[in-house]
Coordinates of C-alpha atoms and ligand atoms in Angstrom, one line a residue:
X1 CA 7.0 65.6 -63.3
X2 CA 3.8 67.5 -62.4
X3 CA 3.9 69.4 -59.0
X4 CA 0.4 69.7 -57.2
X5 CA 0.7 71.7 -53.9
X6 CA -1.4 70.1 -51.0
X7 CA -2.3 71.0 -47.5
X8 CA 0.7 68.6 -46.3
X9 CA 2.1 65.8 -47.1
X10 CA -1.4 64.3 -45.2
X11 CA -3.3 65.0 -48.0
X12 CA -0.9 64.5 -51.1
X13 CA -1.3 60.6 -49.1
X14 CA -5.0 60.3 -48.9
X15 CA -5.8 62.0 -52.1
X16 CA -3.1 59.9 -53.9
X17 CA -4.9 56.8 -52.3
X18 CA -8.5 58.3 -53.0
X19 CA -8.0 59.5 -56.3
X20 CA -5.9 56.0 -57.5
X21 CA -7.3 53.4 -55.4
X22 CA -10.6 51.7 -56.1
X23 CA -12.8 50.2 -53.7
X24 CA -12.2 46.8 -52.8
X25 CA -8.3 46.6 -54.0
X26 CA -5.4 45.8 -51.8
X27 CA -2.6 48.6 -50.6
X28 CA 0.5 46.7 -49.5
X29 CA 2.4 48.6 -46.9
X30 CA 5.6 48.3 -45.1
X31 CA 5.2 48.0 -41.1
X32 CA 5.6 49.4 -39.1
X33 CA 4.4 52.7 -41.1
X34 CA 2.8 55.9 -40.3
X35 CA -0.7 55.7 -39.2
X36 CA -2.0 58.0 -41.9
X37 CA -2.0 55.5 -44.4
X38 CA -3.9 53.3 -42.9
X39 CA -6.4 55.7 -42.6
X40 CA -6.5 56.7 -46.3
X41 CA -6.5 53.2 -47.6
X42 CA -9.9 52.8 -45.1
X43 CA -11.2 55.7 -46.1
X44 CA -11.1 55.1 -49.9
X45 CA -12.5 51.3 -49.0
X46 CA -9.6 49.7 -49.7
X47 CA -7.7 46.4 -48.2
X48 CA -4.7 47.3 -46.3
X49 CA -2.1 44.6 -46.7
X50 CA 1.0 44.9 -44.3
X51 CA 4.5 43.1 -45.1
X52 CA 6.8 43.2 -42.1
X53 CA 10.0 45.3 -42.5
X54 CA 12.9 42.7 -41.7
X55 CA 16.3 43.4 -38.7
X56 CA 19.1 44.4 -41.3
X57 CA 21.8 44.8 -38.7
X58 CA 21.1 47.3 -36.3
X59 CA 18.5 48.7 -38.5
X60 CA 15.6 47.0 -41.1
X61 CA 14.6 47.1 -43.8
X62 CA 12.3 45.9 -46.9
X63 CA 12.0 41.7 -47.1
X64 CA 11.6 41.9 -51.3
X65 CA 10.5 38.0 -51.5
X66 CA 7.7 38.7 -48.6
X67 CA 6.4 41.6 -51.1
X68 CA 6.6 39.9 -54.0
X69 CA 4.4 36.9 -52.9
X70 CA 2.0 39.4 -51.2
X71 CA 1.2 41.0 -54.4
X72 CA -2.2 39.7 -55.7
X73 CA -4.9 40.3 -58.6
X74 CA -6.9 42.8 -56.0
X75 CA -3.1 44.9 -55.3
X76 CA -3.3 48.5 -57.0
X77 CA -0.9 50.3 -55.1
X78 CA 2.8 50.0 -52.4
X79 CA 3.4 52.6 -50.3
X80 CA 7.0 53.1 -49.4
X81 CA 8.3 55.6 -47.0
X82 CA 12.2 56.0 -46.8
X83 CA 14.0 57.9 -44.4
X84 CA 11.4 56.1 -42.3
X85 CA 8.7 56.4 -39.8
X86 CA 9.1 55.0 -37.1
X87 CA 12.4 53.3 -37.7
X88 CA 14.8 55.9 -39.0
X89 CA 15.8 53.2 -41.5
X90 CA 17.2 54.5 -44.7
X91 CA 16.6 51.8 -47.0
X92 CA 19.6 50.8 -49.3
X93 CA 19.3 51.8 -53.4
X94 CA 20.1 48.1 -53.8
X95 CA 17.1 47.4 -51.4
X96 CA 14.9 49.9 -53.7
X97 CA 15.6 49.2 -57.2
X98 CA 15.0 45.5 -56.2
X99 CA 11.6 46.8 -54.8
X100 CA 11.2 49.0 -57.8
X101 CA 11.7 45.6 -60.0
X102 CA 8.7 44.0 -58.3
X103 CA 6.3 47.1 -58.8
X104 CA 7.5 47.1 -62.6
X105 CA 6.7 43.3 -62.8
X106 CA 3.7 43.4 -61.2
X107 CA 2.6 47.0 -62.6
X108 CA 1.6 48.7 -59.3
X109 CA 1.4 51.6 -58.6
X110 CA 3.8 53.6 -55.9
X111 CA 3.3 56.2 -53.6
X112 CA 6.8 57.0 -52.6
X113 CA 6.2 59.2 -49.1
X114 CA 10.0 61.1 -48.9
X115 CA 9.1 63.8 -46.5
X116 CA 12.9 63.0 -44.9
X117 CA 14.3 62.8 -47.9
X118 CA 16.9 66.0 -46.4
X119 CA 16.8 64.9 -42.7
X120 CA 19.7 62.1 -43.7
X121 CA 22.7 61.6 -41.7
X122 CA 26.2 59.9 -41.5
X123 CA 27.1 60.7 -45.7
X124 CA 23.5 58.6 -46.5
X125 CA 22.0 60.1 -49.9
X126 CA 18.3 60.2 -50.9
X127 CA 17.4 57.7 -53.5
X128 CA 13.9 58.9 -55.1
X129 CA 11.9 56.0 -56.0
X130 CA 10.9 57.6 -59.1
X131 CA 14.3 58.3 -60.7
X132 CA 14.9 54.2 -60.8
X133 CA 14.2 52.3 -64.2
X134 CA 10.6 52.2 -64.7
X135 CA 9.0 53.9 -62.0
X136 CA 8.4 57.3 -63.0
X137 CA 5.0 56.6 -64.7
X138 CA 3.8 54.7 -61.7
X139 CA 5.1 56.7 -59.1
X140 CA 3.6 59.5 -56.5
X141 CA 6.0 61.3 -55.1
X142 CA 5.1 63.2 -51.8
X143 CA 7.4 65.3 -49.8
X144 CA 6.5 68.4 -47.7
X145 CA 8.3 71.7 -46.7
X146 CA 7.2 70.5 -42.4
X147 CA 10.7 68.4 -42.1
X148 CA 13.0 70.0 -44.0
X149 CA 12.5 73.8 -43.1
X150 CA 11.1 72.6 -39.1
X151 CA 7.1 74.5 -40.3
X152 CA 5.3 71.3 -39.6
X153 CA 2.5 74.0 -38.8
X154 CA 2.7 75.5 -42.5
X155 CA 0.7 72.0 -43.6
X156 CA 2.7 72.5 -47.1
X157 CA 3.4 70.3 -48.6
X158 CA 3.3 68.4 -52.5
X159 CA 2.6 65.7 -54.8
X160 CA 4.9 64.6 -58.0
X161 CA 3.7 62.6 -60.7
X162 CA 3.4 62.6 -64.2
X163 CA 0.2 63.8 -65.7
X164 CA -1.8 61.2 -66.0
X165 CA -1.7 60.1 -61.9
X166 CA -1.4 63.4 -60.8
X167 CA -4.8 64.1 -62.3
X168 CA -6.0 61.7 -60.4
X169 CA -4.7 63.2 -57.3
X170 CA -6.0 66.6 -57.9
X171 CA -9.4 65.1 -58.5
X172 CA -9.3 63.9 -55.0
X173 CA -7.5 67.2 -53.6
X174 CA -9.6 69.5 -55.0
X175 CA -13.2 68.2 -52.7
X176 CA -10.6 68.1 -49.7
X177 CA -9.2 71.3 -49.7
X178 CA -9.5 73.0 -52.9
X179 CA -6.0 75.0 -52.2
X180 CA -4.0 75.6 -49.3
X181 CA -2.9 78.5 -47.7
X182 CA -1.1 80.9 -50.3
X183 CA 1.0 82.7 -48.1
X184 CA 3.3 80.0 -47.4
X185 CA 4.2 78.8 -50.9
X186 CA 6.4 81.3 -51.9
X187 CA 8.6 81.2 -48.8
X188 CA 8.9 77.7 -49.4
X189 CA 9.8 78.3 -52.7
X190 CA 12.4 80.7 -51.5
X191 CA 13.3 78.2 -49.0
X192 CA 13.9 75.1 -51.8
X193 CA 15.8 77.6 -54.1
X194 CA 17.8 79.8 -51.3
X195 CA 18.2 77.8 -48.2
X196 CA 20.4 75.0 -48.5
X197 CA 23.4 76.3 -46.2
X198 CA 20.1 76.7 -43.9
X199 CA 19.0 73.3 -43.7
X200 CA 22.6 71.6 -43.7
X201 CA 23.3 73.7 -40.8
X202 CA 20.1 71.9 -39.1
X203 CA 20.7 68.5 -40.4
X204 CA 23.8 68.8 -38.5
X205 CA 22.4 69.9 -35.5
X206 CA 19.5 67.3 -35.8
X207 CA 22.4 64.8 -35.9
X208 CA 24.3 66.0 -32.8
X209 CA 20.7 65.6 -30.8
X210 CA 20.8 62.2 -32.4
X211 CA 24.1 61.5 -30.9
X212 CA 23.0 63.0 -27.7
X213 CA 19.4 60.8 -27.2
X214 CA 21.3 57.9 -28.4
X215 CA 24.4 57.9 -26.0
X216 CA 21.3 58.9 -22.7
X217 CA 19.5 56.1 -24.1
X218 CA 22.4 53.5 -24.0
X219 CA 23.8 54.8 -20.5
X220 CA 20.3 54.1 -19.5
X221 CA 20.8 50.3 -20.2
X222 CA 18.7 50.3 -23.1
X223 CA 19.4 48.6 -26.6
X224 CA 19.4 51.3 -29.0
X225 CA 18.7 50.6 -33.3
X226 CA 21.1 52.8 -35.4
X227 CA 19.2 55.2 -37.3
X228 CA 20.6 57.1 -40.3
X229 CA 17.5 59.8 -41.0
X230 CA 14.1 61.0 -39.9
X231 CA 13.8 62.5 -36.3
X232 CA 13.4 58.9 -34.4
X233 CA 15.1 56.4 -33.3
X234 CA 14.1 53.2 -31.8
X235 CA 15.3 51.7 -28.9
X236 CA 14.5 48.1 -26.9
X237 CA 13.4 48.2 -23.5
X238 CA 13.6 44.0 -22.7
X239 CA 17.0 44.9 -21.1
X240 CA 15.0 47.2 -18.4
X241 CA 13.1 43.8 -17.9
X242 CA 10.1 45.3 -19.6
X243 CA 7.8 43.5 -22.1
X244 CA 4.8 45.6 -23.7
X245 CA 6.3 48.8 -25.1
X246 CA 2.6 50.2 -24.9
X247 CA 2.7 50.2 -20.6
X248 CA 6.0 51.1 -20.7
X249 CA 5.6 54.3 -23.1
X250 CA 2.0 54.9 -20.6
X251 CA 3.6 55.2 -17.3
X252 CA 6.5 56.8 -18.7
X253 CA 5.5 60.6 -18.8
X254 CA 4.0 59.8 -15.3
X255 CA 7.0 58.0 -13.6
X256 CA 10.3 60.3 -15.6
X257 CA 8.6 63.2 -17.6
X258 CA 10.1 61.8 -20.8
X259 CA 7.5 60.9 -23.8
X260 CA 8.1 58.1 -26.5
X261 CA 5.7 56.0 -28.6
X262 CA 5.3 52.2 -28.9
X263 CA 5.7 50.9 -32.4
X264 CA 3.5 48.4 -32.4
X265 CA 1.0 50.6 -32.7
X266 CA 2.0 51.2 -36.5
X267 CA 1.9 47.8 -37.0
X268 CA -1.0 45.3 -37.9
X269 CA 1.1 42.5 -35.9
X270 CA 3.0 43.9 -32.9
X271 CA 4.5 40.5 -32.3
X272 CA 8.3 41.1 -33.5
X273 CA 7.7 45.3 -32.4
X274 CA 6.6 44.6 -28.6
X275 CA 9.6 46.0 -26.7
X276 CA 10.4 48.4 -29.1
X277 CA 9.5 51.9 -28.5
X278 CA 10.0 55.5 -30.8
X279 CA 11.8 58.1 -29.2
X280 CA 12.0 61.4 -30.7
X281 CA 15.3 63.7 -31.3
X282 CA 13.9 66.6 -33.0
X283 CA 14.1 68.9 -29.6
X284 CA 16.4 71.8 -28.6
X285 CA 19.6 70.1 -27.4
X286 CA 18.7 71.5 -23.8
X287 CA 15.4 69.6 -23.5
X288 CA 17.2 66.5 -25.0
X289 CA 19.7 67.0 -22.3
X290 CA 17.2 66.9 -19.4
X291 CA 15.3 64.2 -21.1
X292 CA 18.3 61.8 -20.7
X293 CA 19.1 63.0 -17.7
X294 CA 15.7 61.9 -16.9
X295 CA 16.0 58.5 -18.7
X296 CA 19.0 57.9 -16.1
X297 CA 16.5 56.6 -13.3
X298 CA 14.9 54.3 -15.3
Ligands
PLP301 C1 6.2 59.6 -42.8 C2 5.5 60.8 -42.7 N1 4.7 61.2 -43.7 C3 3.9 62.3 -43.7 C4 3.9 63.1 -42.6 C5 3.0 64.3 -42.6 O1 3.6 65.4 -43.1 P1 2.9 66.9 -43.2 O2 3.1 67.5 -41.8 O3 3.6 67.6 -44.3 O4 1.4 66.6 -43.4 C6 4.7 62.8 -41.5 C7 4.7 63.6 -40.3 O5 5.0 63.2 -39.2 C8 5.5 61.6 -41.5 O6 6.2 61.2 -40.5

């Protein structure tokens, strides 16, 4: 593949959608996703069209029939975002080459957003997207050094396509930004090449905060979702004898001093996502530790 550095993974998204989507055509997403692709799919005047990710156990994940029969002559383009946002589902490879069959047969195109694709847990491996039969010559890759080395303020970040589509993107790129800062690419270089022992010592830190939220969340009385990657995971809060995660998550900094996020607000129907809130594990054990501690008076 091609490699275009962007300011992000924020803008490999919107100038992938900008530079591939025409006005008027329909972007399928998965919700509950992150809210920047919403705004890219506006922004280049396109139809966002959200599938519903479906309970798989204790987690979700993609319903394959529900995409297939969304698909329509307008469709240009799936966004797919795995380790995921909000969830921390990791979505099986038997889940994604059965997605990948649909985007063959119905020749979309795929933006594949794998900024967690190293923030995995529990033995789970990264399946890229593009590596599956017949998606490399439709498929974006973005990823981004802000997970995977903790610089989410170093806004580096890439695309990967083939020629062809990453043209495209850097058509788009280049009236958003024109480059990013220099300075940071070749530490992230260095990081990518050198600094493996670096990050698996982190993942495994990550994971032991994971452990930590997720045991104060359940001795708080509150369902908790297993979640295998990402920094999140999502708890439900009907056991508290809540109902509307978004009052719940607005009187919560006020009432405990603890922060979380409703996720119906990355969805286009919060129905099935009303009790279920986003909390985050990407903290120093210490604040995690007082944040739970908090969460007991709930
Ligand atoms: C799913 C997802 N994609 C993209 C990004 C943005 O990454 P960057 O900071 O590299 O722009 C985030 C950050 O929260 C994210 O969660």
């Amino acid at each position: 593949a091609e490699v275009l550095v962007t300011v992000g993974a924020t803008e490999a998204i919107s100038a992938a959608v900008l530079g591939l989507v025409e006005p008027g055509s329909e972007v399928i997403v998965l919700e509950p996703c992150y809210d920047a692709y919403a705004a890219a799919i506006a922004l280049a005047g396109a139809q966002r069209v959200a599938v519903p990710l479906v309970p798989d156990g204790a987690t979700w994940t993609v319903d394959i029939d529900a995409v297939r029969a969304a698909v329509t002559k307008r469709t240009s383009m799936i966004i797919v975002n795995s380790p995921h946002n909000p969830t921390g589902s990791v979505f099986s490879r038997e889940v994604l080459v059965a997605l990948a069959a649909v985007c063959v047969e119905r020749d979309l195109l795929v933006l594949s957003d794998e900024v967690y694709e190293n923030l995995l847990f529990d033995g789970r491996t990264h399946t890229a997207l593009a590596a599956l039969p017949g998606m490399f010559e439709r498929t974006v890759t973005v990823s981004s050094a802000a997970k995977s080395w903790n610089v989410t303020g170093w806004k580096t970040g890439w695309a990967l396509a083939p020629a062809p589509l990453l043209d495209a993107v850097l058509k788009a790129k280049q009236f958003m930004s024109y480059v990013g800062a220099t300075p940071f690419q070749p530490a992230v270089a260095h990081a990518l090449n050198e600094e493996s022992e670096w990050l698996a010592g982190m993942v495994a830190e990550l994971a032991e905060g994971r452990d930590l939220l997720v045991a104060g969340l359940k001795a708080a009385g509150l369902e908790v979702h297993d979640t295998h990657g990402t920094y999140f995971v999502v708890a439900d809060i009907s056991a508290l004898g809540e109902t509307d995660g978004v009052r719940f998550c607005l009187d919560l900094p006020g009432r405990i001093g603890v922060a979380a996020i409703p996720v119906q607000v990355f969805c286009d129907d919060p129905g099935p996502w009303r009790t279920k809130v986003r909390f985050a594990f990407g903290k120093r054990h210490d604040t995690l530790r007082l944040g739970v501690e908090k969460l007991q008076s709930l």
